Amino acid sequence: MDPIRIAVVGMGKIARDQHLPAIAGDTAFSLAATVSPHDKGIDGVPHLESLEDLLAKGPAVDAVALCTPPQVRYDLAKMALTRGVHVFLEKPPGATLSEVDALTERARRAGASLFAAWHSRFAAGVAPARAWLADRHVTSVAIVWREDVRVWHPGQAWIWEPGGLGVFDPGINALSIATHILPRPFFLRRGVLQRPENRSAPIAADLVFCDTAGTKITMDLDWRQTGPQSWDITVETDAGTLKLSRGGSVLTLPSGTEHSEDREYAGLYARFATLIRTGRSDVDTSPLKLVADAFLRAKREIVEPFNE
């Protein structure tokens, strides 16, 4: 079977750190081109300044991975899907829920695969955590997702603009795990968003969710963490405590702790290849819905300016 010819659109940190190595390590794909008006690409691979140029002039591609900021992703995805090209959407899948719905329908009509890629769901501890929780009674959940924005998003002004999500850019990773492993749906009850007076998006959030059985789920997000970073989900159950740490790569159960190799993006590309080969799409918007609900329902507090 011939490899899937894929182009990476947007050549920022996530593309270079994660997408290019994952594609290089997966025989189901071949890197046909890179696209960016701000980057020269990589040696030996055709590079174009726009997706429009790529689709008009070649080289031919079967799929694109959109690694651009979410605010511009809809137009790019629409352009590709209209031509029957399969689309991999970096997280979050779009700047709004409505545009993701529109892309889902366009993919269906075009007969192309659309993949909303929640990379944290492919962390090593997530699948076994989901399986262990399936038969347990959950009594409480605490999510603590604190990191230093200066380390993980240096100079990325777009992330502070409307549609960039602010602290929910990492926070949505935690929500993508929680919506996947917890046995019941959950929704927002109350919350507080802290927004720097010189930014449009929040730098911290304190949220309280509730699942359909009344179980309390708390979420502590902060982009001002220095020193050790915190990416932890702790689930109390009738059979003891489950903890996912290091973003889901380390799972601790009452029976002990499991450490596994980070293969999130390898898992994403294996899933994307399967979707393409079987003519299906995978577009779960539940994490983005919870973020939208936070912007709808949580209180706002203005805090001191943030400057890099």
PDB file of N, CA and C in Angstrom, residues 202-277:
ATOM      1  N   PRO A 202      -7.519  34.535  29.399  1.00  0.00           N
ATOM      2  CA  PRO A 202      -7.173  34.332  30.811  1.00  0.00           C
ATOM      3  C   PRO A 202      -5.791  33.715  31.010  1.00  0.00           C
ATOM      4  N   ILE A 203      -5.195  34.061  32.135  1.00  0.00           N
ATOM      5  CA  ILE A 203      -3.909  33.494  32.534  1.00  0.00           C
ATOM      6  C   ILE A 203      -4.079  32.433  33.609  1.00  0.00           C
ATOM      7  N   ALA A 204      -5.272  32.385  34.227  1.00  0.00           N
ATOM      8  CA  ALA A 204      -5.562  31.402  35.262  1.00  0.00           C
ATOM      9  C   ALA A 204      -7.064  31.177  35.330  1.00  0.00           C
ATOM     10  N   ALA A 205      -7.457  30.024  35.889  1.00  0.00           N
ATOM     11  CA  ALA A 205      -8.874  29.715  36.039  1.00  0.00           C
ATOM     12  C   ALA A 205      -9.067  28.768  37.218  1.00  0.00           C
ATOM     13  N   ASP A 206     -10.165  28.986  37.937  1.00  0.00           N
ATOM     14  CA  ASP A 206     -10.567  28.119  39.046  1.00  0.00           C
ATOM     15  C   ASP A 206     -11.998  27.693  38.751  1.00  0.00           C
ATOM     16  N   LEU A 207     -12.199  26.403  38.430  1.00  0.00           N
ATOM     17  CA  LEU A 207     -13.478  25.931  37.920  1.00  0.00           C
ATOM     18  C   LEU A 207     -14.012  24.775  38.761  1.00  0.00           C
ATOM     19  N   VAL A 208     -15.338  24.707  38.865  1.00  0.00           N
ATOM     20  CA  VAL A 208     -16.000  23.593  39.533  1.00  0.00           C
ATOM     21  C   VAL A 208     -17.014  22.996  38.573  1.00  0.00           C
ATOM     22  N   PHE A 209     -16.811  21.725  38.253  1.00  0.00           N
ATOM     23  CA  PHE A 209     -17.716  20.972  37.396  1.00  0.00           C
ATOM     24  C   PHE A 209     -18.510  19.984  38.238  1.00  0.00           C
ATOM     25  N   CYS A 210     -19.514  19.391  37.611  1.00  0.00           N
ATOM     26  CA  CYS A 210     -20.331  18.370  38.251  1.00  0.00           C
ATOM     27  C   CYS A 210     -20.714  17.355  37.193  1.00  0.00           C
ATOM     28  N   ASP A 211     -20.590  16.052  37.511  1.00  0.00           N
ATOM     29  CA  ASP A 211     -21.028  15.078  36.526  1.00  0.00           C
ATOM     30  C   ASP A 211     -22.508  14.767  36.712  1.00  0.00           C
ATOM     31  N   THR A 212     -23.048  13.932  35.860  1.00  0.00           N
ATOM     32  CA  THR A 212     -24.494  13.695  35.854  1.00  0.00           C
ATOM     33  C   THR A 212     -24.979  12.926  37.077  1.00  0.00           C
ATOM     34  N   ALA A 213     -24.042  12.406  37.899  1.00  0.00           N
ATOM     35  CA  ALA A 213     -24.419  11.756  39.154  1.00  0.00           C
ATOM     36  C   ALA A 213     -24.186  12.663  40.359  1.00  0.00           C
ATOM     37  N   GLY A 214     -23.756  13.913  40.089  1.00  0.00           N
ATOM     38  CA  GLY A 214     -23.534  14.860  41.169  1.00  0.00           C
ATOM     39  C   GLY A 214     -22.121  14.888  41.720  1.00  0.00           C
ATOM     40  N   THR A 215     -21.202  14.166  41.094  1.00  0.00           N
ATOM     41  CA  THR A 215     -19.821  14.127  41.566  1.00  0.00           C
ATOM     42  C   THR A 215     -19.098  15.434  41.252  1.00  0.00           C
ATOM     43  N   LYS A 216     -18.379  15.962  42.236  1.00  0.00           N
ATOM     44  CA  LYS A 216     -17.680  17.235  42.082  1.00  0.00           C
ATOM     45  C   LYS A 216     -16.333  17.032  41.402  1.00  0.00           C
ATOM     46  N   ILE A 217     -16.054  17.903  40.439  1.00  0.00           N
ATOM     47  CA  ILE A 217     -14.797  17.884  39.690  1.00  0.00           C
ATOM     48  C   ILE A 217     -14.228  19.297  39.723  1.00  0.00           C
ATOM     49  N   THR A 218     -13.062  19.473  40.327  1.00  0.00           N
ATOM     50  CA  THR A 218     -12.445  20.791  40.399  1.00  0.00           C
ATOM     51  C   THR A 218     -11.281  20.888  39.415  1.00  0.00           C
ATOM     52  N   MET A 219     -11.032  22.117  38.963  1.00  0.00           N
ATOM     53  CA  MET A 219      -9.950  22.343  37.991  1.00  0.00           C
ATOM     54  C   MET A 219      -9.214  23.627  38.349  1.00  0.00           C
ATOM     55  N   ASP A 220      -7.908  23.514  38.515  1.00  0.00           N
ATOM     56  CA  ASP A 220      -7.033  24.629  38.873  1.00  0.00           C
ATOM     57  C   ASP A 220      -6.043  24.818  37.733  1.00  0.00           C
ATOM     58  N   LEU A 221      -6.198  25.916  36.992  1.00  0.00           N
ATOM     59  CA  LEU A 221      -5.311  26.226  35.873  1.00  0.00           C
ATOM     60  C   LEU A 221      -4.525  27.492  36.187  1.00  0.00           C
ATOM     61  N   ASP A 222      -3.232  27.483  35.880  1.00  0.00           N
ATOM     62  CA  ASP A 222      -2.432  28.696  36.085  1.00  0.00           C
ATOM     63  C   ASP A 222      -1.232  28.654  35.162  1.00  0.00           C
ATOM     64  N   TRP A 223      -0.995  29.772  34.498  1.00  0.00           N
ATOM     65  CA  TRP A 223       0.130  29.887  33.573  1.00  0.00           C
ATOM     66  C   TRP A 223       1.323  30.599  34.195  1.00  0.00           C
ATOM     67  N   ARG A 224       1.284  30.833  35.497  1.00  0.00           N
ATOM     68  CA  ARG A 224       2.353  31.579  36.158  1.00  0.00           C
ATOM     69  C   ARG A 224       3.236  30.688  37.017  1.00  0.00           C
ATOM     70  N   GLN A 225       3.121  29.382  36.848  1.00  0.00           N
ATOM     71  CA  GLN A 225       3.892  28.435  37.659  1.00  0.00           C
ATOM     72  C   GLN A 225       5.364  28.495  37.278  1.00  0.00           C
ATOM     73  N   THR A 226       6.231  28.588  38.267  1.00  0.00           N
ATOM     74  CA  THR A 226       7.672  28.490  38.047  1.00  0.00           C
ATOM     75  C   THR A 226       8.185  27.247  38.761  1.00  0.00           C
ATOM     76  N   GLY A 227       9.385  26.816  38.411  1.00  0.00           N
ATOM     77  CA  GLY A 227       9.905  25.593  39.008  1.00  0.00           C
ATOM     78  C   GLY A 227       9.218  24.377  38.422  1.00  0.00           C
ATOM     79  N   PRO A 228       9.037  23.323  39.220  1.00  0.00           N
ATOM     80  CA  PRO A 228       8.367  22.112  38.713  1.00  0.00           C
ATOM     81  C   PRO A 228       6.974  22.427  38.197  1.00  0.00           C
ATOM     82  N   GLN A 229       6.625  21.808  37.074  1.00  0.00           N
ATOM     83  CA  GLN A 229       5.323  22.028  36.450  1.00  0.00           C
ATOM     84  C   GLN A 229       4.337  20.949  36.918  1.00  0.00           C
ATOM     85  N   SER A 230       3.042  21.278  36.925  1.00  0.00           N
ATOM     86  CA  SER A 230       2.022  20.363  37.442  1.00  0.00           C
ATOM     87  C   SER A 230       1.003  20.050  36.360  1.00  0.00           C
ATOM     88  N   TRP A 231       0.932  18.774  35.978  1.00  0.00           N
ATOM     89  CA  TRP A 231      -0.076  18.315  35.015  1.00  0.00           C
ATOM     90  C   TRP A 231      -0.698  17.040  35.591  1.00  0.00           C
ATOM     91  N   ASP A 232      -1.589  17.202  36.556  1.00  0.00           N
ATOM     92  CA  ASP A 232      -2.071  16.080  37.350  1.00  0.00           C
ATOM     93  C   ASP A 232      -3.595  15.997  37.378  1.00  0.00           C
ATOM     94  N   ILE A 233      -4.108  14.767  37.323  1.00  0.00           N
ATOM     95  CA  ILE A 233      -5.530  14.487  37.513  1.00  0.00           C
ATOM     96  C   ILE A 233      -5.638  13.393  38.570  1.00  0.00           C
ATOM     97  N   THR A 234      -6.328  13.706  39.668  1.00  0.00           N
ATOM     98  CA  THR A 234      -6.491  12.753  40.762  1.00  0.00           C
ATOM     99  C   THR A 234      -7.964  12.387  40.873  1.00  0.00           C
ATOM    100  N   VAL A 235      -8.249  11.086  40.827  1.00  0.00           N
ATOM    101  CA  VAL A 235      -9.626  10.588  40.855  1.00  0.00           C
ATOM    102  C   VAL A 235      -9.792   9.694  42.082  1.00  0.00           C
ATOM    103  N   GLU A 236     -10.678  10.098  42.984  1.00  0.00           N
ATOM    104  CA  GLU A 236     -11.002   9.276  44.148  1.00  0.00           C
ATOM    105  C   GLU A 236     -12.174   8.354  43.791  1.00  0.00           C
ATOM    106  N   THR A 237     -12.033   7.074  44.146  1.00  0.00           N
ATOM    107  CA  THR A 237     -13.064   6.095  43.824  1.00  0.00           C
ATOM    108  C   THR A 237     -13.330   5.184  45.026  1.00  0.00           C
ATOM    109  N   ASP A 238     -14.325   4.324  44.872  1.00  0.00           N
ATOM    110  CA  ASP A 238     -14.636   3.358  45.924  1.00  0.00           C
ATOM    111  C   ASP A 238     -13.571   2.281  46.055  1.00  0.00           C
ATOM    112  N   ALA A 239     -12.646   2.226  45.094  1.00  0.00           N
ATOM    113  CA  ALA A 239     -11.574   1.233  45.139  1.00  0.00           C
ATOM    114  C   ALA A 239     -10.208   1.867  45.378  1.00  0.00           C
ATOM    115  N   GLY A 240     -10.187   3.128  45.782  1.00  0.00           N
ATOM    116  CA  GLY A 240      -8.930   3.812  46.017  1.00  0.00           C
ATOM    117  C   GLY A 240      -8.696   4.944  45.039  1.00  0.00           C
ATOM    118  N   THR A 241      -7.467   5.466  45.062  1.00  0.00           N
ATOM    119  CA  THR A 241      -7.118   6.659  44.300  1.00  0.00           C
ATOM    120  C   THR A 241      -6.375   6.318  43.009  1.00  0.00           C
ATOM    121  N   LEU A 242      -6.832   6.935  41.924  1.00  0.00           N
ATOM    122  CA  LEU A 242      -6.114   6.896  40.646  1.00  0.00           C
ATOM    123  C   LEU A 242      -5.507   8.273  40.413  1.00  0.00           C
ATOM    124  N   LYS A 243      -4.244   8.303  39.984  1.00  0.00           N
ATOM    125  CA  LYS A 243      -3.622   9.587  39.647  1.00  0.00           C
ATOM    126  C   LYS A 243      -2.884   9.483  38.321  1.00  0.00           C
ATOM    127  N   LEU A 244      -3.178  10.416  37.450  1.00  0.00           N
ATOM    128  CA  LEU A 244      -2.412  10.605  36.223  1.00  0.00           C
ATOM    129  C   LEU A 244      -1.546  11.835  36.408  1.00  0.00           C
ATOM    130  N   SER A 245      -0.248  11.703  36.186  1.00  0.00           N
ATOM    131  CA  SER A 245       0.655  12.833  36.329  1.00  0.00           C
ATOM    132  C   SER A 245       1.522  12.957  35.076  1.00  0.00           C
ATOM    133  N   ARG A 246       2.288  14.046  35.028  1.00  0.00           N
ATOM    134  CA  ARG A 246       3.107  14.356  33.852  1.00  0.00           C
ATOM    135  C   ARG A 246       2.278  14.355  32.574  1.00  0.00           C
ATOM    136  N   GLY A 247       1.089  14.930  32.674  1.00  0.00           N
ATOM    137  CA  GLY A 247       0.241  15.068  31.501  1.00  0.00           C
ATOM    138  C   GLY A 247      -0.406  13.794  31.031  1.00  0.00           C
ATOM    139  N   GLY A 248      -0.416  12.761  31.869  1.00  0.00           N
ATOM    140  CA  GLY A 248      -1.026  11.492  31.499  1.00  0.00           C
ATOM    141  C   GLY A 248      -0.038  10.389  31.206  1.00  0.00           C
ATOM    142  N   SER A 249       1.259  10.690  31.242  1.00  0.00           N
ATOM    143  CA  SER A 249       2.261   9.670  30.910  1.00  0.00           C
ATOM    144  C   SER A 249       2.579   8.751  32.075  1.00  0.00           C
ATOM    145  N   VAL A 250       2.246   9.171  33.301  1.00  0.00           N
ATOM    146  CA  VAL A 250       2.505   8.354  34.487  1.00  0.00           C
ATOM    147  C   VAL A 250       1.168   8.056  35.165  1.00  0.00           C
ATOM    148  N   LEU A 251       0.874   6.789  35.366  1.00  0.00           N
ATOM    149  CA  LEU A 251      -0.371   6.348  35.995  1.00  0.00           C
ATOM    150  C   LEU A 251      -0.054   5.681  37.327  1.00  0.00           C
ATOM    151  N   THR A 252      -0.713   6.176  38.388  1.00  0.00           N
ATOM    152  CA  THR A 252      -0.574   5.563  39.704  1.00  0.00           C
ATOM    153  C   THR A 252      -1.933   5.036  40.148  1.00  0.00           C
ATOM    154  N   LEU A 253      -1.964   3.726  40.432  1.00  0.00           N
ATOM    155  CA  LEU A 253      -3.151   3.041  40.927  1.00  0.00           C
ATOM    156  C   LEU A 253      -2.866   2.512  42.330  1.00  0.00           C
ATOM    157  N   PRO A 254      -3.885   2.077  43.044  1.00  0.00           N
ATOM    158  CA  PRO A 254      -3.615   1.489  44.360  1.00  0.00           C
ATOM    159  C   PRO A 254      -2.601   0.344  44.310  1.00  0.00           C
ATOM    160  N   SER A 255      -2.477  -0.312  43.170  1.00  0.00           N
ATOM    161  CA  SER A 255      -1.544  -1.433  43.029  1.00  0.00           C
ATOM    162  C   SER A 255      -0.123  -1.007  42.681  1.00  0.00           C
ATOM    163  N   GLY A 256       0.077   0.281  42.344  1.00  0.00           N
ATOM    164  CA  GLY A 256       1.420   0.737  42.014  1.00  0.00           C
ATOM    165  C   GLY A 256       1.435   1.772  40.905  1.00  0.00           C
ATOM    166  N   THR A 257       2.641   2.122  40.447  1.00  0.00           N
ATOM    167  CA  THR A 257       2.833   3.177  39.449  1.00  0.00           C
ATOM    168  C   THR A 257       3.421   2.604  38.177  1.00  0.00           C
ATOM    169  N   GLU A 258       2.892   3.086  37.041  1.00  0.00           N
ATOM    170  CA  GLU A 258       3.381   2.668  35.732  1.00  0.00           C
ATOM    171  C   GLU A 258       3.956   3.856  34.991  1.00  0.00           C
ATOM    172  N   HIS A 259       5.156   3.721  34.468  1.00  0.00           N
ATOM    173  CA  HIS A 259       5.804   4.737  33.644  1.00  0.00           C
ATOM    174  C   HIS A 259       5.956   4.171  32.239  1.00  0.00           C
ATOM    175  N   SER A 260       5.638   4.966  31.236  1.00  0.00           N
ATOM    176  CA  SER A 260       5.763   4.497  29.859  1.00  0.00           C
ATOM    177  C   SER A 260       6.352   5.594  28.985  1.00  0.00           C
ATOM    178  N   GLU A 261       6.857   5.176  27.846  1.00  0.00           N
ATOM    179  CA  GLU A 261       7.462   6.098  26.887  1.00  0.00           C
ATOM    180  C   GLU A 261       6.409   7.044  26.310  1.00  0.00           C
ATOM    181  N   ASP A 262       6.811   8.288  26.066  1.00  0.00           N
ATOM    182  CA  ASP A 262       5.923   9.269  25.442  1.00  0.00           C
ATOM    183  C   ASP A 262       5.783   8.965  23.954  1.00  0.00           C
ATOM    184  N   ARG A 263       4.586   8.543  23.553  1.00  0.00           N
ATOM    185  CA  ARG A 263       4.337   8.262  22.145  1.00  0.00           C
ATOM    186  C   ARG A 263       3.010   8.891  21.709  1.00  0.00           C
ATOM    187  N   GLU A 264       2.721  10.087  22.237  1.00  0.00           N
ATOM    188  CA  GLU A 264       1.435  10.713  21.942  1.00  0.00           C
ATOM    189  C   GLU A 264       1.248  10.936  20.456  1.00  0.00           C
ATOM    190  N   TYR A 265       2.207  11.572  19.812  1.00  0.00           N
ATOM    191  CA  TYR A 265       2.024  11.919  18.402  1.00  0.00           C
ATOM    192  C   TYR A 265       2.163  10.719  17.485  1.00  0.00           C
ATOM    193  N   ALA A 266       2.929   9.729  17.888  1.00  0.00           N
ATOM    194  CA  ALA A 266       2.946   8.481  17.128  1.00  0.00           C
ATOM    195  C   ALA A 266       1.557   7.854  17.139  1.00  0.00           C
ATOM    196  N   GLY A 267       0.892   7.901  18.295  1.00  0.00           N
ATOM    197  CA  GLY A 267      -0.470   7.378  18.393  1.00  0.00           C
ATOM    198  C   GLY A 267      -1.455   8.175  17.563  1.00  0.00           C
ATOM    199  N   LEU A 268      -1.286   9.503  17.546  1.00  0.00           N
ATOM    200  CA  LEU A 268      -2.168  10.345  16.744  1.00  0.00           C
ATOM    201  C   LEU A 268      -2.065  10.002  15.265  1.00  0.00           C
ATOM    202  N   TYR A 269      -0.838   9.855  14.771  1.00  0.00           N
ATOM    203  CA  TYR A 269      -0.685   9.591  13.343  1.00  0.00           C
ATOM    204  C   TYR A 269      -1.122   8.179  12.974  1.00  0.00           C
ATOM    205  N   ALA A 270      -0.957   7.227  13.890  1.00  0.00           N
ATOM    206  CA  ALA A 270      -1.492   5.892  13.628  1.00  0.00           C
ATOM    207  C   ALA A 270      -3.019   5.948  13.527  1.00  0.00           C
ATOM    208  N   ARG A 271      -3.639   6.735  14.387  1.00  0.00           N
ATOM    209  CA  ARG A 271      -5.094   6.893  14.331  1.00  0.00           C
ATOM    210  C   ARG A 271      -5.528   7.590  13.042  1.00  0.00           C
ATOM    211  N   PHE A 272      -4.813   8.626  12.643  1.00  0.00           N
ATOM    212  CA  PHE A 272      -5.146   9.354  11.416  1.00  0.00           C
ATOM    213  C   PHE A 272      -5.046   8.434  10.204  1.00  0.00           C
ATOM    214  N   ALA A 273      -4.008   7.614  10.152  1.00  0.00           N
ATOM    215  CA  ALA A 273      -3.862   6.675   9.034  1.00  0.00           C
ATOM    216  C   ALA A 273      -5.029   5.697   8.979  1.00  0.00           C
ATOM    217  N   THR A 274      -5.451   5.207  10.142  1.00  0.00           N
ATOM    218  CA  THR A 274      -6.588   4.278  10.187  1.00  0.00           C
ATOM    219  C   THR A 274      -7.867   4.948   9.689  1.00  0.00           C
ATOM    220  N   LEU A 275      -8.096   6.192  10.113  1.00  0.00           N
ATOM    221  CA  LEU A 275      -9.279   6.922   9.663  1.00  0.00           C
ATOM    222  C   LEU A 275      -9.283   7.079   8.144  1.00  0.00           C
ATOM    223  N   ILE A 276      -8.141   7.431   7.588  1.00  0.00           N
ATOM    224  CA  ILE A 276      -8.055   7.623   6.137  1.00  0.00           C
ATOM    225  C   ILE A 276      -8.291   6.304   5.409  1.00  0.00           C
ATOM    226  N   ARG A 277      -7.650   5.253   5.862  1.00  0.00           N
ATOM    227  CA  ARG A 277      -7.769   3.955   5.188  1.00  0.00           C
ATOM    228  C   ARG A 277      -9.181   3.394   5.261  1.00  0.00           C
TER     229      ARG A 277
END
